[in-house]
Amino acid sequence: MRARGLLVAFLLGVCLCFVPDPGHGEIRTALRREQASSMDVELLKAQVRYMMYNPAAYLSVNFHYMPAHVGDVGDVGDVVAIEVPSTLRALPGNIIPLNKIYVLIRDTRGVFSSRTGVDLLDQFKRTLENIYSYVDDLATDMDSDIVAEFYSQEGIILGYFSQGEYHLWER
């Protein structure tokens, strides 16, 4: 009798393990709301493609897009906040990349470290042209649609690209 009671209690405990708990397994409403633009998604895909096609030679590349006008997305009152990279204010000539793809390139492989002057500008050009090939369906003209910054391994800005011209950063 005692063994039978233990068997019933054990089986009841096993059965209760399979009873769904209400409230668990639901996706929160905040996670279902669209909080990224389609441009952000496409730029992230381009970043992943760049890394996948250049596994031994890719640099740290981040794409940002800043539309000229930010509207409401999702429910009423949910405004998308655009994160402006902190280095944006450091560019000369008051370059503000509105409606442009803003590319931050950090040299994680030592590609820029041994170069100076014209050689460094040529390396910037080769690097950015390679990266542009992954976003050329989003930006039809590299000279007018792309703004880029080039950084050393230590995070020091080396140069930038704007309006079709490559510039060394003057210290």
Tab-separated table of C-alpha atoms in Angstrom:
chain	number	residue	atom	x	y	z
A	1	MET	CA	0.000	0.000	0.000
A	2	ARG	CA	2.795	2.348	0.889
A	3	ALA	CA	4.660	1.487	-2.342
A	4	ARG	CA	1.457	2.131	-4.296
A	5	GLY	CA	1.093	5.597	-2.707
A	6	LEU	CA	4.705	6.459	-3.570
A	7	LEU	CA	4.153	5.289	-7.158
A	8	VAL	CA	1.018	7.464	-7.474
A	9	ALA	CA	2.842	10.479	-6.022
A	10	PHE	CA	5.759	9.952	-8.401
A	11	LEU	CA	3.518	9.626	-11.459
A	12	LEU	CA	1.514	12.681	-10.412
A	13	GLY	CA	4.745	14.663	-10.074
A	14	VAL	CA	5.899	13.548	-13.548
A	15	CYS	CA	2.522	14.514	-15.056
A	16	LEU	CA	2.685	17.965	-13.479
A	17	CYS	CA	6.029	18.559	-15.193
A	18	PHE	CA	4.230	18.540	-18.543
A	19	VAL	CA	1.456	20.953	-17.598
A	20	PRO	CA	2.004	24.279	-19.366
A	21	ASP	CA	2.445	27.259	-17.109
A	22	PRO	CA	0.268	30.140	-18.280
A	23	GLY	CA	2.195	33.335	-18.964
A	24	HIS	CA	5.476	31.653	-19.861
A	25	GLY	CA	6.569	31.217	-23.445
A	26	GLU	CA	4.994	34.451	-24.620
A	27	ILE	CA	7.002	37.035	-26.500
A	28	ARG	CA	6.887	40.404	-24.828
A	29	THR	CA	5.219	43.183	-26.787
A	30	ALA	CA	8.337	45.351	-26.641
A	31	LEU	CA	10.296	42.697	-28.541
A	32	ARG	CA	7.709	42.479	-31.318
A	33	ARG	CA	7.744	46.180	-32.164
A	34	GLU	CA	9.797	47.246	-35.145
A	35	GLN	CA	12.662	49.327	-33.817
A	36	ALA	CA	15.130	49.061	-36.688
A	37	SER	CA	14.662	50.544	-40.101
A	38	SER	CA	15.005	48.411	-43.195
A	39	MET	CA	18.164	50.406	-44.017
A	40	ASP	CA	19.711	49.384	-40.677
A	41	VAL	CA	18.920	45.743	-41.426
A	42	GLU	CA	20.427	45.968	-44.923
A	43	LEU	CA	23.569	47.626	-43.569
A	44	LEU	CA	23.932	44.888	-40.963
A	45	LYS	CA	23.586	42.262	-43.701
A	46	ALA	CA	26.269	44.067	-45.726
A	47	GLN	CA	28.572	44.078	-42.691
A	48	VAL	CA	28.091	40.336	-42.219
A	49	ARG	CA	28.667	39.654	-45.949
A	50	TYR	CA	31.884	41.691	-45.806
A	51	MET	CA	33.151	39.604	-42.871
A	52	MET	CA	32.067	36.305	-44.419
A	53	TYR	CA	33.710	36.966	-47.802
A	54	ASN	CA	36.951	38.265	-46.227
A	55	PRO	CA	37.507	35.924	-43.271
A	56	ALA	CA	41.283	36.361	-43.104
A	57	ALA	CA	41.520	40.043	-44.036
A	58	TYR	CA	38.437	41.903	-42.806
A	59	LEU	CA	38.775	45.054	-40.741
A	60	SER	CA	36.355	46.226	-38.084
A	61	VAL	CA	33.658	47.972	-40.137
A	62	ASN	CA	30.522	49.610	-38.763
A	63	PHE	CA	27.832	51.130	-40.945
A	64	HIS	CA	25.446	53.849	-39.780
A	65	TYR	CA	22.675	55.613	-41.637
A	66	MET	CA	21.200	58.888	-40.474
A	67	PRO	CA	18.046	59.987	-42.306
A	68	ALA	CA	17.366	63.690	-42.598
A	69	HIS	CA	13.975	63.276	-40.937
A	70	VAL	CA	13.162	60.832	-38.146
A	71	GLY	CA	9.515	59.890	-37.915
A	72	ASP	CA	7.405	57.715	-35.678
A	73	VAL	CA	7.813	53.968	-35.909
A	74	GLY	CA	5.625	51.352	-34.303
A	75	ASP	CA	2.974	52.473	-31.839
A	76	VAL	CA	2.095	56.130	-31.525
A	77	GLY	CA	4.685	57.937	-29.454
A	78	ASP	CA	7.571	55.530	-30.158
A	79	VAL	CA	10.187	57.717	-31.825
A	80	VAL	CA	13.334	56.115	-33.126
A	81	ALA	CA	16.460	57.613	-31.593
A	82	ILE	CA	19.445	57.709	-33.903
A	83	GLU	CA	22.763	57.065	-32.247
A	84	VAL	CA	25.302	59.506	-33.613
A	85	PRO	CA	28.864	58.190	-33.370
A	86	SER	CA	30.888	60.325	-30.970
A	87	THR	CA	33.594	60.916	-33.564
A	88	LEU	CA	31.140	62.628	-35.894
A	89	ARG	CA	31.727	66.004	-34.262
A	90	ALA	CA	35.477	65.725	-34.862
A	91	LEU	CA	35.332	65.808	-38.668
A	92	PRO	CA	36.599	69.023	-40.260
A	93	GLY	CA	34.402	71.182	-42.455
A	94	ASN	CA	31.282	70.455	-40.408
A	95	ILE	CA	30.627	67.241	-42.333
A	96	ILE	CA	27.247	65.899	-41.247
A	97	PRO	CA	26.357	62.680	-43.047
A	98	LEU	CA	22.578	63.115	-43.267
A	99	ASN	CA	21.077	60.745	-45.840
A	100	LYS	CA	24.500	59.164	-46.252
A	101	ILE	CA	26.007	55.875	-45.190
A	102	TYR	CA	28.562	56.609	-42.497
A	103	VAL	CA	31.340	53.986	-42.395
A	104	LEU	CA	33.717	53.599	-39.444
A	105	ILE	CA	36.756	51.479	-40.334
A	106	ARG	CA	39.137	50.367	-37.614
A	107	ASP	CA	42.394	48.690	-38.564
A	108	THR	CA	42.357	45.447	-36.578
A	109	ARG	CA	44.930	43.739	-38.832
A	110	GLY	CA	47.738	46.325	-38.940
A	111	VAL	CA	47.040	47.228	-42.579
A	112	PHE	CA	47.450	50.978	-42.049
A	113	SER	CA	50.214	50.909	-39.433
A	114	SER	CA	53.298	50.837	-41.671
A	115	ARG	CA	51.988	53.331	-44.251
A	116	THR	CA	52.168	57.102	-44.417
A	117	GLY	CA	51.288	59.868	-46.858
A	118	VAL	CA	50.281	58.824	-50.372
A	119	ASP	CA	50.651	55.112	-49.552
A	120	LEU	CA	48.191	55.484	-46.703
A	121	LEU	CA	45.694	57.336	-48.923
A	122	ASP	CA	45.993	54.575	-51.547
A	123	GLN	CA	45.346	51.968	-48.854
A	124	PHE	CA	42.282	53.940	-47.699
A	125	LYS	CA	41.019	53.968	-51.284
A	126	ARG	CA	41.498	50.225	-51.832
A	127	THR	CA	39.902	49.432	-48.483
A	128	LEU	CA	36.861	51.658	-48.962
A	129	GLU	CA	36.280	50.500	-52.555
A	130	ASN	CA	36.224	46.912	-51.303
A	131	ILE	CA	33.791	47.790	-48.519
A	132	TYR	CA	31.630	49.873	-50.884
A	133	SER	CA	31.097	46.810	-53.088
A	134	TYR	CA	28.941	45.387	-50.272
A	135	VAL	CA	26.647	48.445	-50.103
A	136	ASP	CA	26.652	49.540	-53.750
A	137	ASP	CA	23.033	48.421	-54.140
A	138	LEU	CA	22.079	50.807	-51.299
A	139	ALA	CA	24.335	53.723	-52.256
A	140	THR	CA	24.346	54.395	-55.982
A	141	ASP	CA	27.233	56.891	-55.950
A	142	MET	CA	30.135	56.349	-53.599
A	143	ASP	CA	31.300	59.963	-53.813
A	144	SER	CA	28.007	61.492	-52.724
A	145	ASP	CA	26.467	58.695	-50.613
A	146	ILE	CA	29.389	57.607	-48.411
A	147	VAL	CA	31.291	59.282	-45.573
A	148	ALA	CA	34.032	57.196	-43.970
A	149	GLU	CA	36.581	57.436	-41.180
A	150	PHE	CA	39.733	55.355	-40.868
A	151	TYR	CA	41.210	54.483	-37.458
A	152	SER	CA	44.413	52.780	-36.311
A	153	GLN	CA	44.482	49.747	-34.037
A	154	GLU	CA	44.822	52.089	-31.067
A	155	GLY	CA	41.675	54.009	-32.028
A	156	ILE	CA	43.483	57.088	-33.384
A	157	ILE	CA	41.842	58.670	-36.419
A	158	LEU	CA	44.119	58.475	-39.458
A	159	GLY	CA	41.932	59.907	-42.192
A	160	TYR	CA	38.496	60.286	-43.674
A	161	PHE	CA	36.584	60.167	-46.952
A	162	SER	CA	33.958	62.721	-47.919
A	163	GLN	CA	32.565	64.049	-51.204
A	164	GLY	CA	34.812	61.811	-53.281
A	165	GLU	CA	38.079	62.834	-51.615
A	166	TYR	CA	40.384	60.993	-49.237
A	167	HIS	CA	42.083	63.098	-46.574
A	168	LEU	CA	44.749	62.388	-43.995
A	169	TRP	CA	43.892	63.508	-40.497
A	170	GLU	CA	46.029	66.451	-39.475
A	171	ARG	CA	47.192	66.275	-35.895
